[in-house]
XYZ file of C-alpha atoms in Angstrom:
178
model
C -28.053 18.543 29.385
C -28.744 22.146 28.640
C -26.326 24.615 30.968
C -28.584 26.936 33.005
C -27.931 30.236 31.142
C -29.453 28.159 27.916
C -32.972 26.914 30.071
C -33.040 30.632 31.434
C -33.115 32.181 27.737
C -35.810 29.588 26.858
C -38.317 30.538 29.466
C -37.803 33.673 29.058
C -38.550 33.224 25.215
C -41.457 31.052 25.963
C -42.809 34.018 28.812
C -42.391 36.503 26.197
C -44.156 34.466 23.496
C -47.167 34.040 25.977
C -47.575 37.255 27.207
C -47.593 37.907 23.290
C -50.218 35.354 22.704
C -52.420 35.932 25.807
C -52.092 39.831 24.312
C -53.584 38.830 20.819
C -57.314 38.352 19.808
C -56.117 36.173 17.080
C -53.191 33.896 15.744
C -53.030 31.663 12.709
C -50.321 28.528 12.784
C -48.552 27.625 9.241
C -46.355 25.135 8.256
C -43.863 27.375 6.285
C -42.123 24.551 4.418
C -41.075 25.038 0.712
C -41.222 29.081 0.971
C -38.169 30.874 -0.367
C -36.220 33.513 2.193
C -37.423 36.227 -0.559
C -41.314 35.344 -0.128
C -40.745 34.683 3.883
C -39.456 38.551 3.682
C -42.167 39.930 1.532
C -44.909 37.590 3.913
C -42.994 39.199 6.827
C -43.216 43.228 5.459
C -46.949 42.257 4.777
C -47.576 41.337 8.505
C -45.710 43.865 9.826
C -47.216 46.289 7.819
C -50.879 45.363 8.678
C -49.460 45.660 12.835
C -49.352 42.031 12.948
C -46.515 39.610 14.380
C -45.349 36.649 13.370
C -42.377 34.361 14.427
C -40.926 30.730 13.450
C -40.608 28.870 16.442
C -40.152 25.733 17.677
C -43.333 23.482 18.468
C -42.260 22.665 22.348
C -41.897 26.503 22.931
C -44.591 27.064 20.902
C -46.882 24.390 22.702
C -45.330 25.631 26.340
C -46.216 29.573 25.223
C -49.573 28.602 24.301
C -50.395 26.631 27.234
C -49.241 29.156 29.212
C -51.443 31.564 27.317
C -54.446 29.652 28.209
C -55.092 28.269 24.757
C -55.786 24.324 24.614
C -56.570 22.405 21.762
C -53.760 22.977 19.065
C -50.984 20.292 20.351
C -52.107 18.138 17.378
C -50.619 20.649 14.910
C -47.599 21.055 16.389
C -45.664 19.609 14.213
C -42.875 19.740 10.940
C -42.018 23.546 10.409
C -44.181 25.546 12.670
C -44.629 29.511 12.355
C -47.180 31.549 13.737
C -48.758 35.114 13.225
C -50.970 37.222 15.877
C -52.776 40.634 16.136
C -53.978 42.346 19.201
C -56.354 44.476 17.082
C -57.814 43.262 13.770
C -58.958 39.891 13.388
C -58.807 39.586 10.185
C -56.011 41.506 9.016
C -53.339 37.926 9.743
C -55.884 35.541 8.063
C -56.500 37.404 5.090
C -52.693 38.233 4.176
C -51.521 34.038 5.386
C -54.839 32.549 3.143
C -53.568 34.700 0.308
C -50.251 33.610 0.433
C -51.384 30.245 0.885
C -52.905 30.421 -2.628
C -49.882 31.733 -3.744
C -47.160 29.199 -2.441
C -47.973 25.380 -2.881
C -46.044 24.091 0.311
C -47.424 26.939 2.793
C -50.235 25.940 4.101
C -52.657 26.578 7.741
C -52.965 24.670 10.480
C -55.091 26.063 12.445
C -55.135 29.344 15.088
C -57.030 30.579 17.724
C -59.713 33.783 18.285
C -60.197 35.436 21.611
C -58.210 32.421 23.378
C -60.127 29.323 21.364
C -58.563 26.903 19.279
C -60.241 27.162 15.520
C -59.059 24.710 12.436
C -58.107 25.838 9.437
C -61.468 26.399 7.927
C -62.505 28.736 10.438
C -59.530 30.609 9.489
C -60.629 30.383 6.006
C -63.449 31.563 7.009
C -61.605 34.773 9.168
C -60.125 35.478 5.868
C -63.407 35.893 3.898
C -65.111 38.728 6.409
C -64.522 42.456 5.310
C -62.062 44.853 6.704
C -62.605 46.515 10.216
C -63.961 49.796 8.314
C -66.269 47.696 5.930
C -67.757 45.980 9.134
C -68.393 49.251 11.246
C -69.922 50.661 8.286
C -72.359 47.904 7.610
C -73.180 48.192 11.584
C -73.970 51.305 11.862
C -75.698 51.502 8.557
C -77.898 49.053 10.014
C -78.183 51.059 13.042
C -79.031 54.210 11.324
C -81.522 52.181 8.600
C -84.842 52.299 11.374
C -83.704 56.286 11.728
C -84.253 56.928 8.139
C -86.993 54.886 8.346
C -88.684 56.877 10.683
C -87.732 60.301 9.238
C -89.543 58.878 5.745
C -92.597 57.686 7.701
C -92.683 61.254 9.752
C -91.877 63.185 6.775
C -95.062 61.566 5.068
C -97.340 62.485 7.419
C -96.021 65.908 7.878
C -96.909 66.253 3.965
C -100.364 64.530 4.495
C -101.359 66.954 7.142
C -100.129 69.921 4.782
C -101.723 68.517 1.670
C -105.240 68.263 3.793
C -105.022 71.616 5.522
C -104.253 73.075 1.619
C -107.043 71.420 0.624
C -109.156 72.312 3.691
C -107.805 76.074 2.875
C -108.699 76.326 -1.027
C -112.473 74.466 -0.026
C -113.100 77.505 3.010
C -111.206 79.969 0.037
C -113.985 78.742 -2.737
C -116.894 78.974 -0.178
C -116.420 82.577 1.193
């Protein structure tokens, strides 16, 4: 039986971990088996790098944390070596740098996550990893915001030089007349 001190540090660990989690607007779950300490360190700069976290931890604490958390639906992968990486601000930024790697490193390989508190499987996290950066998707929003805009300028700006060609024309007529 675990002494007090022990369960005290493991709640703690597992509050921590949820507050973390309940924080975060997306996490991806790996099974890290087979990776070297060398790529787990480069995987780890990567993350951390990008603002995003990621910890190895065990699946109880890990299923406790999430529960806690409010997000149901990933017991089932909970399970062999468990390791899991969340941002509180880009949702794509975790998925894109873990699929990559994934590629890269035969025994890695996604479980499954969650996005804004929902449990997703792996191919919506494939799927994550496919969408553009943050900048790439602002840009294509407000270049679709700003496409009726230009639109209208072109349609105003054609009848502006409509009116002028007619009141040149009306001009030179009045001009040849007189």
């Amino acid at each position: 039986m675990p002494s007090e001190k022990v369960l005290a540090e493991k709640k703690q660990y597992v509050a921590d971990l949820s507050k973390e989690l309940k924080a975060a607007c997306t996490g991806v779950i790996v099974n890290y088996k087979g990776i070297s300490v060398a790529d787990d360190t480069k995987l780890r700069k990567q993350l951390r790098e990008s603002g995003d976290g990621y910890r190895v931890v065990k699946n109880t604490m890990l299923g406790r944390a999430l529960k806690e958390a409010g997000i149901e639906g990933l017991d089932a992968v909970l399970e062999g070596t468990t390791a899991i990486a969340y941002s509180t601000d880009d949702y794509v930024s975790g998925a894109k740098i873990l699929s990559k790697f994934a590629e890269d490193h035969k025994g890695f390989e996604i479980k499954a996550g969650f996005v804004d508190g929902g449990a997703v499987d792996s191919g919506a996290i494939a799927q994550l990893a496919k969408l553009p950066p943050k900048e790439q998707l602002l840009a294509l929003v407000l270049g679709g915001l700003n496409a009726p805009i230009s639109g209208f300028v072109t349609v105003l700006n054609g009848t502006l030089k409509g009116l002028v060609v007619a009141l040149n024309a009306i001009a030179e007529k009045q001009a040849a007349d007189a």
